[in-house]
JSON list of C-alpha atoms and ligand atoms in Angstrom, two decimals:
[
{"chain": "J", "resi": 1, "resn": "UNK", "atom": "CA", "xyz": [-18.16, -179.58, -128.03]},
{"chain": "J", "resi": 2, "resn": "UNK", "atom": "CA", "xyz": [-14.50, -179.03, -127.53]},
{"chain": "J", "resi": 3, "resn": "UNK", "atom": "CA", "xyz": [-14.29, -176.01, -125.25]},
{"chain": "J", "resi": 4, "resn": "UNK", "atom": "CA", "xyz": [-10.97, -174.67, -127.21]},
{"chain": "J", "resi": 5, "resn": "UNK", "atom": "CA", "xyz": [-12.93, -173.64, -130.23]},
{"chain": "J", "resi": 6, "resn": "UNK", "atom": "CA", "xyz": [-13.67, -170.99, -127.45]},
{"chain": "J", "resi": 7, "resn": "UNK", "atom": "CA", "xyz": [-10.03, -169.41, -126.60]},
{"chain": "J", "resi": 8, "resn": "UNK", "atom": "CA", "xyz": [-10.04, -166.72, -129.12]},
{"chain": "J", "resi": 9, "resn": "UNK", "atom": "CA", "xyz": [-14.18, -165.98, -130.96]},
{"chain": "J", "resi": 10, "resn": "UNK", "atom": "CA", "xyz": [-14.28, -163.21, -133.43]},
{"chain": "J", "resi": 11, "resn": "UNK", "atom": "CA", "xyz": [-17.54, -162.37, -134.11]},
{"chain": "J", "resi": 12, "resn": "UNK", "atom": "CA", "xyz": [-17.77, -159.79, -137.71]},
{"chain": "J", "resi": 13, "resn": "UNK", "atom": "CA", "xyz": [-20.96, -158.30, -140.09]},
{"chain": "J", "resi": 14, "resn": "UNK", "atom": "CA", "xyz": [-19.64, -158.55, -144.07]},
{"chain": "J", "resi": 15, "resn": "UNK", "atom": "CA", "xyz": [-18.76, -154.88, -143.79]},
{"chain": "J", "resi": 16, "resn": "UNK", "atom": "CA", "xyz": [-16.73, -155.41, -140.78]},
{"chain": "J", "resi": 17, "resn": "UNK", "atom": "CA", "xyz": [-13.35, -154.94, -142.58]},
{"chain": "J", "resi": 18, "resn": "UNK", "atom": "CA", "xyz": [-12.34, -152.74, -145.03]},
{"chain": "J", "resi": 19, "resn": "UNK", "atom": "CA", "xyz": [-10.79, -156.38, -147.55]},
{"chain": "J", "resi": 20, "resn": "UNK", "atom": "CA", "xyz": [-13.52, -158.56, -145.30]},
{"chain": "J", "resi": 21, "resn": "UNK", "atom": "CA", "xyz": [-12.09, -162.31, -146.70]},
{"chain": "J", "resi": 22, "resn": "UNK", "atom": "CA", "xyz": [-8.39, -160.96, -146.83]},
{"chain": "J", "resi": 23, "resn": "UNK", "atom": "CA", "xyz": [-8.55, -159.69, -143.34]},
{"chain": "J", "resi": 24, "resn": "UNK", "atom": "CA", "xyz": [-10.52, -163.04, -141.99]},
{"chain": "J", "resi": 25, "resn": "UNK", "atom": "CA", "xyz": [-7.57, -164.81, -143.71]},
{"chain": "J", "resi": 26, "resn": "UNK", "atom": "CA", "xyz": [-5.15, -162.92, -142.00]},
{"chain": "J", "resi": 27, "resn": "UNK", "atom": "CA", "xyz": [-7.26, -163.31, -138.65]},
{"chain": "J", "resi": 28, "resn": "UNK", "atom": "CA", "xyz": [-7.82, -167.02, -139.23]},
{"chain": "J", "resi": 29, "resn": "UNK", "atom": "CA", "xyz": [-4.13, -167.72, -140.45]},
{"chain": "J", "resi": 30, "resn": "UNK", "atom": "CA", "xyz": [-2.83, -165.99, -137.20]},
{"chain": "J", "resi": 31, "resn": "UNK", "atom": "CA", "xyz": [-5.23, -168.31, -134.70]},
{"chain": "J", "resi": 32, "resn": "UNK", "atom": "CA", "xyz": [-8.52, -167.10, -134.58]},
{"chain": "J", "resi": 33, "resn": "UNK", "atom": "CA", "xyz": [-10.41, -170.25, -133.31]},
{"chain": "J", "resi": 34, "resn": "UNK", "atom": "CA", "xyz": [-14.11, -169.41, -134.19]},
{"chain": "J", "resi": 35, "resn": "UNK", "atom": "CA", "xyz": [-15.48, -167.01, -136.16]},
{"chain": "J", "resi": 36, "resn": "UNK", "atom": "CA", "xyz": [-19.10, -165.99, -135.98]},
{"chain": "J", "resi": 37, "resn": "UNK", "atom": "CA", "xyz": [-20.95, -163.93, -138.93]},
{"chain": "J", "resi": 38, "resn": "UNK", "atom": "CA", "xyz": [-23.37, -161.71, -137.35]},
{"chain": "J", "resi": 39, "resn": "UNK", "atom": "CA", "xyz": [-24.79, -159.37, -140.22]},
{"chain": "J", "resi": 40, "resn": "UNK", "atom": "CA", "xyz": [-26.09, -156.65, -138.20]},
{"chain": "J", "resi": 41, "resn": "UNK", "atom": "CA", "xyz": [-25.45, -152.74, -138.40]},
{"chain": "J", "resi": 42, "resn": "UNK", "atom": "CA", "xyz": [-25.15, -150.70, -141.32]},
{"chain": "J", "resi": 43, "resn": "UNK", "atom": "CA", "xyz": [-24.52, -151.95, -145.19]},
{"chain": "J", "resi": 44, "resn": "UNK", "atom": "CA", "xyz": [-25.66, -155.28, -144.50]},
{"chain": "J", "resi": 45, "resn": "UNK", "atom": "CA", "xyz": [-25.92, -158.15, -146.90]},
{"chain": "J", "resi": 46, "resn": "UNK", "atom": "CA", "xyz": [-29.28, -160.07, -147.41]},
{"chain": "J", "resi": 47, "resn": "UNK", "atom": "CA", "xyz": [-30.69, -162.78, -149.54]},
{"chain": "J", "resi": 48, "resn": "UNK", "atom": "CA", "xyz": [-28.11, -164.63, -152.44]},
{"chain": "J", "resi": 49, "resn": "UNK", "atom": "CA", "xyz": [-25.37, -161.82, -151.38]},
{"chain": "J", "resi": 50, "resn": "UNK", "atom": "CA", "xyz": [-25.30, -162.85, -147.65]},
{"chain": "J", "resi": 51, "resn": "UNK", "atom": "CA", "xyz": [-25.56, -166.51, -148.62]},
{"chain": "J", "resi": 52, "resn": "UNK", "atom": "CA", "xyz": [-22.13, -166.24, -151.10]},
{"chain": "J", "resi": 53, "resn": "UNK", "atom": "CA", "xyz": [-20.13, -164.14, -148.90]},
{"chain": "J", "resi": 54, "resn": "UNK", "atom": "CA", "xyz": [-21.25, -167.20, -145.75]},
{"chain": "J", "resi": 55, "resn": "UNK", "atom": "CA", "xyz": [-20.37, -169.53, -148.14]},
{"chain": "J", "resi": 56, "resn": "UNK", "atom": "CA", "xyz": [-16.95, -167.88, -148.91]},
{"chain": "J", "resi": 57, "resn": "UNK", "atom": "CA", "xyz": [-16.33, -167.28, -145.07]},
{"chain": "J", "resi": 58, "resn": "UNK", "atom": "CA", "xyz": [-16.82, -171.35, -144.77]},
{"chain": "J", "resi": 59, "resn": "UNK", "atom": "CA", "xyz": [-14.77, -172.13, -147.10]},
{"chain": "J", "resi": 60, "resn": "UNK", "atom": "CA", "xyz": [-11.69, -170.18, -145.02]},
{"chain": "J", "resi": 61, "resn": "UNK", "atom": "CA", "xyz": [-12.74, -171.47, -142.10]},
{"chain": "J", "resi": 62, "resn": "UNK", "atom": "CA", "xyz": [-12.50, -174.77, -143.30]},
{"chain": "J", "resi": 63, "resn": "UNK", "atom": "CA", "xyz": [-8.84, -174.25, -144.40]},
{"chain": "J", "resi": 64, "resn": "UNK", "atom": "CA", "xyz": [-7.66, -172.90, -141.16]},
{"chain": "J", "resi": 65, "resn": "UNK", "atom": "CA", "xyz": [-9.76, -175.29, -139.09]},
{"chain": "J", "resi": 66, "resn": "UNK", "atom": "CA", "xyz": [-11.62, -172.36, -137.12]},
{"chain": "J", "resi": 67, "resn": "UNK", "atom": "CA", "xyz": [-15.04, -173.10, -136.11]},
{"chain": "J", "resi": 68, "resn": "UNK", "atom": "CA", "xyz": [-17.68, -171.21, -138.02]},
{"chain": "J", "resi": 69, "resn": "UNK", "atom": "CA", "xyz": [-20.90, -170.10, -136.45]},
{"chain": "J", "resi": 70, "resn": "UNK", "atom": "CA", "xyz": [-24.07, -167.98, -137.74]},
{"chain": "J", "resi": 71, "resn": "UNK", "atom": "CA", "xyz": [-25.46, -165.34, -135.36]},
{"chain": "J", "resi": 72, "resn": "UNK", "atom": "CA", "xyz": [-29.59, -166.00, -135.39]},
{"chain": "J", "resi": 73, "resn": "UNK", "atom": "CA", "xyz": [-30.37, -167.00, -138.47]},
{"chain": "J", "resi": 74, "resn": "UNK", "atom": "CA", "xyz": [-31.82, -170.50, -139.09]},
{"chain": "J", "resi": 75, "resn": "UNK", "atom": "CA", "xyz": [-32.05, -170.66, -142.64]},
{"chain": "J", "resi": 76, "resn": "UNK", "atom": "CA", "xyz": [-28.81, -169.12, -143.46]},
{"chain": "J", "resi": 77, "resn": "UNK", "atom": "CA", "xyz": [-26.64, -171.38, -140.87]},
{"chain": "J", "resi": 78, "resn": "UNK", "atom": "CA", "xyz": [-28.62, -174.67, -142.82]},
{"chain": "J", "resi": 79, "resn": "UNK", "atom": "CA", "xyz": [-28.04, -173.13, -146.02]},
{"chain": "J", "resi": 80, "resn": "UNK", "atom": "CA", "xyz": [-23.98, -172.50, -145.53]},
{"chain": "J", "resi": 81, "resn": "UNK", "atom": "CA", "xyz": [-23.60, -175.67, -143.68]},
{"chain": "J", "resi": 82, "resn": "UNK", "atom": "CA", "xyz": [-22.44, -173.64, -140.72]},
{"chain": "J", "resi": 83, "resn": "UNK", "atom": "CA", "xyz": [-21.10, -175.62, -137.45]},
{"chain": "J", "resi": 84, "resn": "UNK", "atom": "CA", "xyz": [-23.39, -174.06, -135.67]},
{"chain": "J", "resi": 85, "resn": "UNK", "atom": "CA", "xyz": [-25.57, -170.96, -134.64]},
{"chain": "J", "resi": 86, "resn": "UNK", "atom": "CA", "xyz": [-25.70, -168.79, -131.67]},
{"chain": "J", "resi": 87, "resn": "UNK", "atom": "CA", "xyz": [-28.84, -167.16, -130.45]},
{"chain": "J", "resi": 88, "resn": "UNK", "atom": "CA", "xyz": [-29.42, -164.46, -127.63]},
{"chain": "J", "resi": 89, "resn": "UNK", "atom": "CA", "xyz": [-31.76, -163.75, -125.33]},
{"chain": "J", "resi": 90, "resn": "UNK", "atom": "CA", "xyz": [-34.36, -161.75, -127.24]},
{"chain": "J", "resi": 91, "resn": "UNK", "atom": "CA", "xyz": [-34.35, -164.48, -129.97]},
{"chain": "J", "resi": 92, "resn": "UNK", "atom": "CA", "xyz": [-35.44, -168.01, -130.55]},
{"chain": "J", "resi": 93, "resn": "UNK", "atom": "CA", "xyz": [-36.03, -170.75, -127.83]},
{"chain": "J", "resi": 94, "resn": "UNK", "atom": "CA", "xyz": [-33.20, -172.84, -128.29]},
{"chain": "J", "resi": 95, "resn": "UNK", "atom": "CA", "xyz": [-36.02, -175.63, -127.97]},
{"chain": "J", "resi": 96, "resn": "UNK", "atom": "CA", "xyz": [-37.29, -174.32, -130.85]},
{"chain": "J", "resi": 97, "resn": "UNK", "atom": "CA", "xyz": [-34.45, -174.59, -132.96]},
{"chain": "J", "resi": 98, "resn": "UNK", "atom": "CA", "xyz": [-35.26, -177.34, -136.23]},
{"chain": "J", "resi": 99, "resn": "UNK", "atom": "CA", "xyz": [-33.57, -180.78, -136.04]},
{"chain": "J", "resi": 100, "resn": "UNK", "atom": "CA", "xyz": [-31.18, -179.80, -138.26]},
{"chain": "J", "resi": 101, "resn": "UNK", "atom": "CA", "xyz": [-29.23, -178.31, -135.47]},
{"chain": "J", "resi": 102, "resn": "UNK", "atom": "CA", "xyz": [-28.89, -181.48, -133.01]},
{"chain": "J", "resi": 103, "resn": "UNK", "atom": "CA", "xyz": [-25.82, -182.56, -134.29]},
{"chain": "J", "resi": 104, "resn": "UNK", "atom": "CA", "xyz": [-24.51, -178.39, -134.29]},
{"chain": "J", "resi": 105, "resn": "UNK", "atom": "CA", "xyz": [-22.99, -176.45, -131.79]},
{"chain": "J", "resi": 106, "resn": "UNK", "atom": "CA", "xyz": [-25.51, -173.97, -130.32]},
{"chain": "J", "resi": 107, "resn": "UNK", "atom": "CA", "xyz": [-24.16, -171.51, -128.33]},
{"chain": "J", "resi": 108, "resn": "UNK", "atom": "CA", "xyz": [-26.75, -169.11, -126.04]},
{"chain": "J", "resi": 109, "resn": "UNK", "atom": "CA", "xyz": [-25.71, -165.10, -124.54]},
{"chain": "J", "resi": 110, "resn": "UNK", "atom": "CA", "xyz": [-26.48, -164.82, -120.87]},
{"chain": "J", "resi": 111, "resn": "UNK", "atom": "CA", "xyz": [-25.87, -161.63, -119.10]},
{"chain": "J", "resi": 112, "resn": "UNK", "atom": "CA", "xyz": [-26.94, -162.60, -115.81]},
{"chain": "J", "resi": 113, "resn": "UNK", "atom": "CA", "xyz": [-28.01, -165.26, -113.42]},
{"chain": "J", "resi": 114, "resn": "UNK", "atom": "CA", "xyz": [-31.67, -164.28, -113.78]},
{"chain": "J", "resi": 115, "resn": "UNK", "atom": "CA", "xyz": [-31.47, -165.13, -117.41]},
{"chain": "J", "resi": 116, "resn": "UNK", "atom": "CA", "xyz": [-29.23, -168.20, -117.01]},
{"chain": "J", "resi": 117, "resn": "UNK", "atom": "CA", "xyz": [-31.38, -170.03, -114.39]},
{"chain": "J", "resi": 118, "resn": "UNK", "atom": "CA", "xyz": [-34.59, -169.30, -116.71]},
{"chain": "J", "resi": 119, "resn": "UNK", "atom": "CA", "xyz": [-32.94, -170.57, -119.89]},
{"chain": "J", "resi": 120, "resn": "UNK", "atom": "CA", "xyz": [-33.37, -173.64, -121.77]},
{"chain": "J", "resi": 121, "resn": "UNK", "atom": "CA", "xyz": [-30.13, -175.19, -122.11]},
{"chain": "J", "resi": 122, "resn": "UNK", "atom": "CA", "xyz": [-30.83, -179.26, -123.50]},
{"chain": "J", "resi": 123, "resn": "UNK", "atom": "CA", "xyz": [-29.42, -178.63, -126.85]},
{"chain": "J", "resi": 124, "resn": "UNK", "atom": "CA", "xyz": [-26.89, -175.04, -125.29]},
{"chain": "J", "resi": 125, "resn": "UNK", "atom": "CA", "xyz": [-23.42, -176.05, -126.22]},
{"chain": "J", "resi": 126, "resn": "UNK", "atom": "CA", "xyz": [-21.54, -173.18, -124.70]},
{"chain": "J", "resi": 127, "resn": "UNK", "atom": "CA", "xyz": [-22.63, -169.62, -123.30]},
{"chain": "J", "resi": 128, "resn": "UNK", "atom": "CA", "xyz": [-21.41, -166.62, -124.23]},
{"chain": "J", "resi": 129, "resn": "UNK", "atom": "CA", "xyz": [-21.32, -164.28, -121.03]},
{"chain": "J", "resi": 130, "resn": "UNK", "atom": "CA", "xyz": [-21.89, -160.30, -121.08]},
{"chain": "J", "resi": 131, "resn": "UNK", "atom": "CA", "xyz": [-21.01, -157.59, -121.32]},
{"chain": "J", "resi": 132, "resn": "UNK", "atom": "CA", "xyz": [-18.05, -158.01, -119.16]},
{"chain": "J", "resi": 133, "resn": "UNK", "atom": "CA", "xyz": [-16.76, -154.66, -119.88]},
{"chain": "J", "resi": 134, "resn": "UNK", "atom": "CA", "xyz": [-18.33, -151.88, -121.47]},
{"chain": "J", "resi": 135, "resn": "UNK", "atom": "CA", "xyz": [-19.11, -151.65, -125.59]},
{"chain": "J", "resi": 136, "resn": "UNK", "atom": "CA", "xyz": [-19.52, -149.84, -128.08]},
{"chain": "J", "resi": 137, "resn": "UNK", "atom": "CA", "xyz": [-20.31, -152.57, -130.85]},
{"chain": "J", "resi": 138, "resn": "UNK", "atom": "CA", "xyz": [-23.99, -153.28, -129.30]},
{"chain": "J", "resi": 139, "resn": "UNK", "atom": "CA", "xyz": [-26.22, -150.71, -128.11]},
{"chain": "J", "resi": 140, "resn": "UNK", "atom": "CA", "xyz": [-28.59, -152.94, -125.81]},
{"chain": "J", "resi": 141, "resn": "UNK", "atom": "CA", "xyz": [-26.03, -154.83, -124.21]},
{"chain": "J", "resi": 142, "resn": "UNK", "atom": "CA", "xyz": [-26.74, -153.79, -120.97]},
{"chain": "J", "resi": 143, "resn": "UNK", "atom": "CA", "xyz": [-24.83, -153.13, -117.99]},
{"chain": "J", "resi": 144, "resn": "UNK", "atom": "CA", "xyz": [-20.90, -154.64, -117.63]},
{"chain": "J", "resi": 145, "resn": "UNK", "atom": "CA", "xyz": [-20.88, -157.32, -115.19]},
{"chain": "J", "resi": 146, "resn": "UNK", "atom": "CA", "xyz": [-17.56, -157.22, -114.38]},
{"chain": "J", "resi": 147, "resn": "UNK", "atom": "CA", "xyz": [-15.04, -159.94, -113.69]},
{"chain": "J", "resi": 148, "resn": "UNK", "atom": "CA", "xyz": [-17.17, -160.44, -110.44]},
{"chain": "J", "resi": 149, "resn": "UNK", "atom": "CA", "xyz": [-20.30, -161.22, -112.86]},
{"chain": "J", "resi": 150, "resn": "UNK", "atom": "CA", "xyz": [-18.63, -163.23, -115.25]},
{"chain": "J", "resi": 151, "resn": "UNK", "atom": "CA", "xyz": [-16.93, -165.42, -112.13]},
{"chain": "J", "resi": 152, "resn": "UNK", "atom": "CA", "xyz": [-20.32, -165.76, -110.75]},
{"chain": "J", "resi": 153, "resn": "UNK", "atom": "CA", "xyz": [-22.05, -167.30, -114.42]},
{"chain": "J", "resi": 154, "resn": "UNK", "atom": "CA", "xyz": [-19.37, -169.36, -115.25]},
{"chain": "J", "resi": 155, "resn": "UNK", "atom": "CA", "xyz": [-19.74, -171.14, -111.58]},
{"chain": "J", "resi": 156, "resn": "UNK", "atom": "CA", "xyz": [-23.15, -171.70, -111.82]},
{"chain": "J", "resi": 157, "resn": "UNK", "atom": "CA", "xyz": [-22.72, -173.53, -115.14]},
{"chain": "J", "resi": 158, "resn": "UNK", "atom": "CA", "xyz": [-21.25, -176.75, -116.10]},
{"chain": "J", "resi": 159, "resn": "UNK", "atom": "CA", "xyz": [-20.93, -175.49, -119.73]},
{"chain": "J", "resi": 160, "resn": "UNK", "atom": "CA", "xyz": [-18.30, -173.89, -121.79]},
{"chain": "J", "resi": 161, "resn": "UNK", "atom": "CA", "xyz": [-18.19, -170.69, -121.79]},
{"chain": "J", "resi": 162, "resn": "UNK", "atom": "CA", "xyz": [-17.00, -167.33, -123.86]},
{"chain": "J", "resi": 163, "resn": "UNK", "atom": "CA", "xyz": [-16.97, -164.04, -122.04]},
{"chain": "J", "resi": 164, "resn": "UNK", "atom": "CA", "xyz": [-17.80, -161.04, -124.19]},
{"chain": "J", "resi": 165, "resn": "UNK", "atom": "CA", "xyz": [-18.14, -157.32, -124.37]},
{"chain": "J", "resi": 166, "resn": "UNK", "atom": "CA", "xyz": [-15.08, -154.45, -124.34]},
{"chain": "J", "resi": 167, "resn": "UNK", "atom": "CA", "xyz": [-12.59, -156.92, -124.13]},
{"chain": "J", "resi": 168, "resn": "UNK", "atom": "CA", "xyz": [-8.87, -156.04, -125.32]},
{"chain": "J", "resi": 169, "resn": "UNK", "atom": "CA", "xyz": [-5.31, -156.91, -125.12]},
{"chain": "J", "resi": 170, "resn": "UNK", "atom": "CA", "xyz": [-5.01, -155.69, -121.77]},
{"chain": "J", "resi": 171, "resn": "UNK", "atom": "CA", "xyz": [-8.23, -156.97, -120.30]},
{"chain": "J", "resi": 172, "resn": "UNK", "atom": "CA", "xyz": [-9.04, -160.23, -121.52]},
{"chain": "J", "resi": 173, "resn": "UNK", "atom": "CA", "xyz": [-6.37, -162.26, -119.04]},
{"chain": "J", "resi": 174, "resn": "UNK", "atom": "CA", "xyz": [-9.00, -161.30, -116.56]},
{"chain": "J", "resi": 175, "resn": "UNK", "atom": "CA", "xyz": [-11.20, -162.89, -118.07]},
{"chain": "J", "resi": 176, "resn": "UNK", "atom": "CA", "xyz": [-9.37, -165.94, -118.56]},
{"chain": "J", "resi": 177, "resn": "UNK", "atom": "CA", "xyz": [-8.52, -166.15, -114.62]},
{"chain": "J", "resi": 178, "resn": "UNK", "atom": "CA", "xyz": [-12.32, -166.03, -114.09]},
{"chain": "J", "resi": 179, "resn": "UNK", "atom": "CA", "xyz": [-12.81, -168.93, -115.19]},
{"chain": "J", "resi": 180, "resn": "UNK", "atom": "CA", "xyz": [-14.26, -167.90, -118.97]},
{"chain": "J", "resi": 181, "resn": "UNK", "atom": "CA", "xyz": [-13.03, -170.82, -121.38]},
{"chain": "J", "resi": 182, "resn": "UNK", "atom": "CA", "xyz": [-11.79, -168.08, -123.90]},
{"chain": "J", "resi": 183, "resn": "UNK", "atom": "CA", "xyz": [-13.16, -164.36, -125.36]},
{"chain": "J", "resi": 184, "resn": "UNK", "atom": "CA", "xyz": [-14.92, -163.06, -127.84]},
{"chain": "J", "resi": 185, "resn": "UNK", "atom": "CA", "xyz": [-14.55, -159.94, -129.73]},
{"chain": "J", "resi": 186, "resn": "UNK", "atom": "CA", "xyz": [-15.28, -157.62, -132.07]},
{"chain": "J", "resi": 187, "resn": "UNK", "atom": "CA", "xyz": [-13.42, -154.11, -132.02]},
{"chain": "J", "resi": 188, "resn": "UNK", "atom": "CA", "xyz": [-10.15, -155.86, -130.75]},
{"chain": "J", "resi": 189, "resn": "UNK", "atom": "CA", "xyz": [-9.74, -157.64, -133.92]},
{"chain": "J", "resi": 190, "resn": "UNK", "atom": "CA", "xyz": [-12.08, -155.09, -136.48]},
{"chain": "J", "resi": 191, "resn": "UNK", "atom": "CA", "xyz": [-10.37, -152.37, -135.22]},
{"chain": "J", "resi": 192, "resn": "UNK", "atom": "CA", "xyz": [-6.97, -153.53, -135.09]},
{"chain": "J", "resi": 193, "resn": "UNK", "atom": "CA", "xyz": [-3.77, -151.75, -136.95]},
{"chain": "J", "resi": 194, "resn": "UNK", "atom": "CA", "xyz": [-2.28, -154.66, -137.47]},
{"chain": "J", "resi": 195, "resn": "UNK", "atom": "CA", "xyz": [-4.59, -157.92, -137.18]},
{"chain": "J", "resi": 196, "resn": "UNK", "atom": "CA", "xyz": [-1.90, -160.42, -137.03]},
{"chain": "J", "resi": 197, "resn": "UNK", "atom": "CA", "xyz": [-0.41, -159.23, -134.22]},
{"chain": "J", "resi": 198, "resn": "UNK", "atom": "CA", "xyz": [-3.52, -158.35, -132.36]},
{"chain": "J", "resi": 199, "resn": "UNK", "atom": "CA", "xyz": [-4.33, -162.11, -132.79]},
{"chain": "J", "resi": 200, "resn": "UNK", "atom": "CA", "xyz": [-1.07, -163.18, -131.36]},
{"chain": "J", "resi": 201, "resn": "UNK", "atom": "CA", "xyz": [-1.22, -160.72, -128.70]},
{"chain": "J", "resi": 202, "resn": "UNK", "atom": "CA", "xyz": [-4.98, -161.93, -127.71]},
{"chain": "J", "resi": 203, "resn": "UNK", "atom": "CA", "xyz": [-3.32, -165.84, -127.49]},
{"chain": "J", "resi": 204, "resn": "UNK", "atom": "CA", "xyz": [-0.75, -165.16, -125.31]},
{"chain": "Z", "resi": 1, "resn": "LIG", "atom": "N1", "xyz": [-22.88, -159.17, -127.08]},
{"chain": "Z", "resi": 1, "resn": "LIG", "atom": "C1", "xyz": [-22.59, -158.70, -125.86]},
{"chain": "Z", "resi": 1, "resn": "LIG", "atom": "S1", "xyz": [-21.42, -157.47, -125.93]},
{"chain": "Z", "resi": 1, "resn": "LIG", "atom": "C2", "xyz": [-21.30, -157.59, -127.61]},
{"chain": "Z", "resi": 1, "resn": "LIG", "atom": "C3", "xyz": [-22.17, -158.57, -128.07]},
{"chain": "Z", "resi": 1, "resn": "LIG", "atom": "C4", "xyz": [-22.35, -158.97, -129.46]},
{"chain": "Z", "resi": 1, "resn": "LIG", "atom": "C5", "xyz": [-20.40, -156.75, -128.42]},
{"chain": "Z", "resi": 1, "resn": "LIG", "atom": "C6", "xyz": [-18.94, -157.07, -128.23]},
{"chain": "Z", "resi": 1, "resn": "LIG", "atom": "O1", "xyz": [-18.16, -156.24, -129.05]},
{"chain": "Z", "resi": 1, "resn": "LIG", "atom": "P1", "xyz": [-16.76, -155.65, -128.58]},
{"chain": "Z", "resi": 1, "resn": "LIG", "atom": "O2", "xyz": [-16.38, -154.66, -129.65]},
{"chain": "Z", "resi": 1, "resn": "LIG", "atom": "O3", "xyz": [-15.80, -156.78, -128.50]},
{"chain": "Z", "resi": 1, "resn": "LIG", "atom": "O4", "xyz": [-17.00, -154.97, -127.25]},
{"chain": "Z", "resi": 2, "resn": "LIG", "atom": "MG1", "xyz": [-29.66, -162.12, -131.81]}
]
């Protein structure tokens, strides 16, 4: 996997944005390298709905060359031809994962050496490492490991990896300098007032 699909990793639910393809557009347009859809919270989509607004989300990722990745869901990531999927802790053995996905990127959270060292990581692409800082977006996160934390995982790994969790415009340098291969994010970029320059801002 080429570790710069990493630098800047917007992860988004369908009801994430008020005009949810316009403002991926705009997100994608201004640099966003991968996008993840992870359909959790409130007024999600299921079944045929989730599958044509995946399939919709591929099709601009595609045109702005940003990586496109499905949070936990097997069938959905197969049926939208995703790039890859990204599973946590609490979900599926990566082991476990069908065929299908040995030529995809897999991507695995860890939040802490405990969980890193008993993971199985044969078919991990990259790891997304949190919650740096504290959130608001997931209510079991867990405790912010700091800079310190995220230093520590990323030099016990040899893999790619995304720090994630409460990271902003003026935080996510830090994260950079320890060591993280880029950031992920949610409210930086669902929140934003202006999405086009929060992009910009987050690539500097
Ligand atoms: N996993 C660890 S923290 C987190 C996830 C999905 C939420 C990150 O959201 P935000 O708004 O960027 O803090
Ligand atoms: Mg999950």
């Amino acid at each position: 996997m080429n570790k710069d699909i990493l630098r800047l990793y917007l992860i988004a639910s369908s009801s994430s944005f008020k005009n949810p393809l316009k403002d991926l557009e705009t997100a994608f347009k201004a640099g966003v390298t991968c996008f993840q859809l992870r359909e959790k919270g409130a007024d999600i989509k299921t079944g045929q709905e989730l599958l044509d607004f995946a399939l919709d989300v591929k099709a601009l990722c595609s045109r702005y060359n940003t990586a496109f990745i499905i949070n936990d869901d097997v069938l959905l990531a197969e049926a939208a031809d995703a790039d890859g999927i990204h599973i946590g802790q609490d979900d599926m053995n990566p082991d476990m994962l069908p065929e299908y996905f040995n030529n995809k990127i897999i991507g695995l959270s860890v939040g802490n050496l405990t969980e890193l060292k008993s993971s199985s990581l044969s078919r991990v692409a990259y790891l997304g490492i949190g919650p740096v800082f504290s959130t608001l977006s997931k209510e079991d996160a867990g405790e912010a490991i700091g800079t310190e934390g995220l230093r520590k995982l990323v030099n016990h790994t040899k893999l790619p990896t995304a720090a994630i969790g409460g990271i902003t415009e003026e935080n996510y340098k830090r994260c950079l300098d320890s060591g993280a291969d880029g950031i992920c994010v949610i409210s930086a970029i669902t929140g934003a007032d202006n999405i086009e320059q929060t992009v910009t801002a987050l690539l500097q």
